[in-house]
Amino acid sequence: MDAGFTAEQDEIRRTLRELLARRCGPEALRAALDTPAGHDPALWTALADRLGLPGLALPEAYGGVGCSVTELALAAEETGRALAPSPFLATAVLAAPLILALGTGAQRARLLPRLASGALTATLAVPGAALATALALTGDNGGEWAGGGRAGGVQARRAGEGWRLYGQAEQVLDGHSAGLLLVAAHTGGFARSRTLLFLVPGDADGAVRTRQTALDATRPQARVQLREVEAELLGEDGADVLGALARTGDTAAAVLACEAVGAADRALERTVAYVRGREQFGRAIGSFQAVKHRLADVYVRVQAARSAAYYAAWAAAHDERVGGLALAQALQALRTAAAEGIQLHGGIGFTWEHEAHLSFKRAAGDDLLLGPVHRLRAHAAHAARLFEGREVTV
């Protein structure tokens, strides 16, 4: 692994940071959250046109930039610094890789160029609140999370030459505004049940999408109800859907780890600037040794999480799955940085008007969506067979 970045990678980071600084400041961010989509469509268009962000890791044959997971993760670090609300995670990190991995030639040719250009947004709809399990981050994604052939979840049945879906998915990222839904559903009955992915247009008849009030408003979520909705099977019936979900989950974890590191770094930066200017007893509170120690601890956590996230992004392209561990460390670093920021900002740190609470809600929201941290670590230890055959003494 080469720990240095290329000139192209540095340029991606610099250009994206400058663009977000101009277009996604505190006021613009709050205004975007109040829109029906929960993000600024004009900013998304700018990110697509100037940087090709939606297709950053897609092949050039489909209109993408052809970069690796590392570039995608570095871009996520910058969007994390700005807490930018956008369909980036749902479209570029979850949906597009699954279509690329499982889609037929015709499906790829039809959908990927539109995703890469930003003209089409997409998301992954998983039954219940089982996104982390479906992506094999907090447990084995054997398929029970999708309904297991029993009532509940999302069920798929053949209808002539097509399929129909019935069921409900919760906590669907950008599910209320995405132009395309990738719905995970069970079919085949209990004894022969299997999990498949289906393509459903966002405006399909029988699909009811309701935006939900999320803890983290910068990460819009929705409930998707499907009532005998016509759907198109993604890829072939015998495709390794669960394997593709697990691989996508590891990549997504690495990208999200970098995003969390960016958010933590910005929270720390904001807090350091505040304690340098805030005076108490005739001196800046940042000069007090106790404050220095607390911020030094946060700095160490953030730098350690950054190293783990960068390695996970590199490893994702080399068939080494460490994304879950990196994500756990990054989420912990973000939560610590955000909590210390609120504490050290004193009376204004917890108010709605200040930015500090947005970082804390991002940490808590991601922990609920893709964690919690202890389950990410427990599953990584189980997968590595860390404690197998060993006695633990206290």
PDB file of C-alpha atoms in Angstrom, residues 98-224:
ATOM      1  CA  LEU A  98     -25.041  -3.388  -7.199  1.00  0.00           C
ATOM      2  CA  ILE A  99     -26.332  -2.626 -10.680  1.00  0.00           C
ATOM      3  CA  LEU A 100     -22.779  -2.891 -12.024  1.00  0.00           C
ATOM      4  CA  ALA A 101     -22.198  -6.220 -10.240  1.00  0.00           C
ATOM      5  CA  LEU A 102     -25.540  -7.924 -10.919  1.00  0.00           C
ATOM      6  CA  GLY A 103     -27.235  -6.166 -13.815  1.00  0.00           C
ATOM      7  CA  THR A 104     -27.572  -7.617 -17.275  1.00  0.00           C
ATOM      8  CA  GLY A 105     -25.787  -5.905 -20.153  1.00  0.00           C
ATOM      9  CA  ALA A 106     -28.984  -4.160 -21.169  1.00  0.00           C
ATOM     10  CA  GLN A 107     -29.718  -2.992 -17.613  1.00  0.00           C
ATOM     11  CA  ARG A 108     -26.226  -1.599 -17.170  1.00  0.00           C
ATOM     12  CA  ALA A 109     -26.345   0.215 -20.505  1.00  0.00           C
ATOM     13  CA  ARG A 110     -29.755   1.676 -19.667  1.00  0.00           C
ATOM     14  CA  LEU A 111     -29.162   2.749 -16.079  1.00  0.00           C
ATOM     15  CA  LEU A 112     -25.478   3.337 -15.318  1.00  0.00           C
ATOM     16  CA  PRO A 113     -24.891   6.267 -17.724  1.00  0.00           C
ATOM     17  CA  ARG A 114     -27.876   8.087 -16.220  1.00  0.00           C
ATOM     18  CA  LEU A 115     -26.626   7.389 -12.691  1.00  0.00           C
ATOM     19  CA  ALA A 116     -23.103   8.526 -13.605  1.00  0.00           C
ATOM     20  CA  SER A 117     -24.396  11.802 -15.029  1.00  0.00           C
ATOM     21  CA  GLY A 118     -26.509  12.550 -11.973  1.00  0.00           C
ATOM     22  CA  ALA A 119     -29.709  12.615 -14.055  1.00  0.00           C
ATOM     23  CA  LEU A 120     -31.018   9.585 -12.170  1.00  0.00           C
ATOM     24  CA  THR A 121     -30.757   8.930  -8.448  1.00  0.00           C
ATOM     25  CA  ALA A 122     -31.261   5.510  -6.886  1.00  0.00           C
ATOM     26  CA  THR A 123     -31.332   3.824  -3.520  1.00  0.00           C
ATOM     27  CA  LEU A 124     -31.367   0.400  -1.883  1.00  0.00           C
ATOM     28  CA  ALA A 125     -34.625  -0.512  -0.121  1.00  0.00           C
ATOM     29  CA  VAL A 126     -34.246  -3.213   2.521  1.00  0.00           C
ATOM     30  CA  PRO A 127     -37.202  -4.559   4.550  1.00  0.00           C
ATOM     31  CA  GLY A 128     -37.507  -3.371   8.093  1.00  0.00           C
ATOM     32  CA  ALA A 129     -34.477  -1.640   9.569  1.00  0.00           C
ATOM     33  CA  ALA A 130     -31.981  -4.281   8.481  1.00  0.00           C
ATOM     34  CA  LEU A 131     -29.647  -2.348   6.174  1.00  0.00           C
ATOM     35  CA  ALA A 132     -26.540  -3.165   8.228  1.00  0.00           C
ATOM     36  CA  THR A 133     -27.442  -6.865   8.306  1.00  0.00           C
ATOM     37  CA  ALA A 134     -28.270  -6.976   4.599  1.00  0.00           C
ATOM     38  CA  LEU A 135     -24.837  -5.516   3.861  1.00  0.00           C
ATOM     39  CA  ALA A 136     -23.212  -8.119   6.159  1.00  0.00           C
ATOM     40  CA  LEU A 137     -21.812  -5.472   8.501  1.00  0.00           C
ATOM     41  CA  THR A 138     -23.419  -6.527  11.781  1.00  0.00           C
ATOM     42  CA  GLY A 139     -24.339 -10.134  11.014  1.00  0.00           C
ATOM     43  CA  ASP A 140     -24.458 -12.822   8.373  1.00  0.00           C
ATOM     44  CA  ASN A 141     -26.790 -11.744   5.589  1.00  0.00           C
ATOM     45  CA  GLY A 142     -28.345 -15.141   5.063  1.00  0.00           C
ATOM     46  CA  GLY A 143     -31.605 -13.631   3.902  1.00  0.00           C
ATOM     47  CA  GLU A 144     -33.826 -13.832   6.998  1.00  0.00           C
ATOM     48  CA  TRP A 145     -33.765 -10.031   7.160  1.00  0.00           C
ATOM     49  CA  ALA A 146     -35.783  -9.894   3.909  1.00  0.00           C
ATOM     50  CA  GLY A 147     -38.653 -11.977   5.263  1.00  0.00           C
ATOM     51  CA  GLY A 148     -37.271 -15.489   5.159  1.00  0.00           C
ATOM     52  CA  GLY A 149     -40.218 -16.728   3.126  1.00  0.00           C
ATOM     53  CA  ARG A 150     -42.610 -15.941   5.958  1.00  0.00           C
ATOM     54  CA  ALA A 151     -45.134 -13.131   6.106  1.00  0.00           C
ATOM     55  CA  GLY A 152     -43.551  -9.743   6.513  1.00  0.00           C
ATOM     56  CA  GLY A 153     -40.622  -8.117   4.790  1.00  0.00           C
ATOM     57  CA  VAL A 154     -41.026  -7.763   1.040  1.00  0.00           C
ATOM     58  CA  GLN A 155     -42.319 -10.707  -0.947  1.00  0.00           C
ATOM     59  CA  ALA A 156     -41.935 -11.185  -4.700  1.00  0.00           C
ATOM     60  CA  ARG A 157     -44.072 -13.366  -6.922  1.00  0.00           C
ATOM     61  CA  ARG A 158     -44.109 -13.999 -10.638  1.00  0.00           C
ATOM     62  CA  ALA A 159     -46.844 -12.326 -12.668  1.00  0.00           C
ATOM     63  CA  GLY A 160     -46.705 -13.489 -16.254  1.00  0.00           C
ATOM     64  CA  GLU A 161     -43.293 -12.585 -17.612  1.00  0.00           C
ATOM     65  CA  GLY A 162     -42.631 -10.078 -14.835  1.00  0.00           C
ATOM     66  CA  TRP A 163     -42.731  -9.809 -11.056  1.00  0.00           C
ATOM     67  CA  ARG A 164     -44.882  -8.124  -8.439  1.00  0.00           C
ATOM     68  CA  LEU A 165     -43.743  -6.979  -5.004  1.00  0.00           C
ATOM     69  CA  TYR A 166     -45.706  -6.642  -1.789  1.00  0.00           C
ATOM     70  CA  GLY A 167     -44.333  -5.393   1.509  1.00  0.00           C
ATOM     71  CA  GLN A 168     -42.667  -2.496   3.252  1.00  0.00           C
ATOM     72  CA  ALA A 169     -39.157  -1.136   3.759  1.00  0.00           C
ATOM     73  CA  GLU A 170     -38.125   1.307   6.481  1.00  0.00           C
ATOM     74  CA  GLN A 171     -35.201   3.713   6.804  1.00  0.00           C
ATOM     75  CA  VAL A 172     -34.642   3.870   3.043  1.00  0.00           C
ATOM     76  CA  LEU A 173     -32.000   6.510   2.343  1.00  0.00           C
ATOM     77  CA  ASP A 174     -33.472   9.185   0.052  1.00  0.00           C
ATOM     78  CA  GLY A 175     -36.328   6.760  -0.556  1.00  0.00           C
ATOM     79  CA  HIS A 176     -38.859   9.580  -0.930  1.00  0.00           C
ATOM     80  CA  SER A 177     -36.985  11.279  -3.780  1.00  0.00           C
ATOM     81  CA  ALA A 178     -34.925   8.602  -5.580  1.00  0.00           C
ATOM     82  CA  GLY A 179     -35.874   8.008  -9.189  1.00  0.00           C
ATOM     83  CA  LEU A 180     -35.089   4.293  -8.922  1.00  0.00           C
ATOM     84  CA  LEU A 181     -35.529   1.800  -6.086  1.00  0.00           C
ATOM     85  CA  LEU A 182     -33.448  -1.374  -5.746  1.00  0.00           C
ATOM     86  CA  VAL A 183     -35.730  -3.481  -3.606  1.00  0.00           C
ATOM     87  CA  ALA A 184     -34.509  -6.591  -1.792  1.00  0.00           C
ATOM     88  CA  ALA A 185     -37.289  -9.189  -1.655  1.00  0.00           C
ATOM     89  CA  HIS A 186     -37.841 -12.872  -0.915  1.00  0.00           C
ATOM     90  CA  THR A 187     -39.414 -15.321  -3.296  1.00  0.00           C
ATOM     91  CA  GLY A 188     -39.896 -19.063  -3.644  1.00  0.00           C
ATOM     92  CA  GLY A 189     -41.765 -19.878  -0.449  1.00  0.00           C
ATOM     93  CA  PHE A 190     -40.335 -20.861   2.926  1.00  0.00           C
ATOM     94  CA  ALA A 191     -38.628 -24.115   1.936  1.00  0.00           C
ATOM     95  CA  ARG A 192     -37.017 -22.739  -1.241  1.00  0.00           C
ATOM     96  CA  SER A 193     -36.880 -19.048  -0.415  1.00  0.00           C
ATOM     97  CA  ARG A 194     -34.147 -16.870  -1.849  1.00  0.00           C
ATOM     98  CA  THR A 195     -33.362 -13.179  -1.838  1.00  0.00           C
ATOM     99  CA  LEU A 196     -33.400 -11.233  -5.096  1.00  0.00           C
ATOM    100  CA  LEU A 197     -33.035  -7.580  -6.056  1.00  0.00           C
ATOM    101  CA  PHE A 198     -35.650  -5.813  -8.160  1.00  0.00           C
ATOM    102  CA  LEU A 199     -35.765  -2.533 -10.061  1.00  0.00           C
ATOM    103  CA  VAL A 200     -38.770  -0.349  -9.291  1.00  0.00           C
ATOM    104  CA  PRO A 201     -39.294   3.169 -10.684  1.00  0.00           C
ATOM    105  CA  GLY A 202     -39.803   5.679  -7.909  1.00  0.00           C
ATOM    106  CA  ASP A 203     -43.172   6.715  -9.326  1.00  0.00           C
ATOM    107  CA  ALA A 204     -44.454   3.168  -9.923  1.00  0.00           C
ATOM    108  CA  ASP A 205     -48.151   2.484  -9.377  1.00  0.00           C
ATOM    109  CA  GLY A 206     -48.728   0.976  -5.962  1.00  0.00           C
ATOM    110  CA  ALA A 207     -45.563   2.436  -4.417  1.00  0.00           C
ATOM    111  CA  VAL A 208     -46.194   4.813  -1.516  1.00  0.00           C
ATOM    112  CA  ARG A 209     -43.164   6.727  -0.306  1.00  0.00           C
ATOM    113  CA  THR A 210     -43.265   8.779   2.888  1.00  0.00           C
ATOM    114  CA  ARG A 211     -40.402  10.862   4.194  1.00  0.00           C
ATOM    115  CA  GLN A 212     -39.714  10.099   7.846  1.00  0.00           C
ATOM    116  CA  THR A 213     -38.429  12.358  10.581  1.00  0.00           C
ATOM    117  CA  ALA A 214     -34.847  11.196  11.033  1.00  0.00           C
ATOM    118  CA  LEU A 215     -32.529  11.903  13.947  1.00  0.00           C
ATOM    119  CA  ASP A 216     -29.993  13.150  11.413  1.00  0.00           C
ATOM    120  CA  ALA A 217     -31.809  15.538   9.093  1.00  0.00           C
ATOM    121  CA  THR A 218     -28.798  15.638   6.758  1.00  0.00           C
ATOM    122  CA  ARG A 219     -29.404  11.942   5.998  1.00  0.00           C
ATOM    123  CA  PRO A 220     -33.037  11.900   4.734  1.00  0.00           C
ATOM    124  CA  GLN A 221     -34.902   8.603   5.073  1.00  0.00           C
ATOM    125  CA  ALA A 222     -38.284   7.317   3.988  1.00  0.00           C
ATOM    126  CA  ARG A 223     -40.762   4.489   4.414  1.00  0.00           C
ATOM    127  CA  VAL A 224     -41.516   2.671   1.160  1.00  0.00           C
TER     128      VAL A 224
END
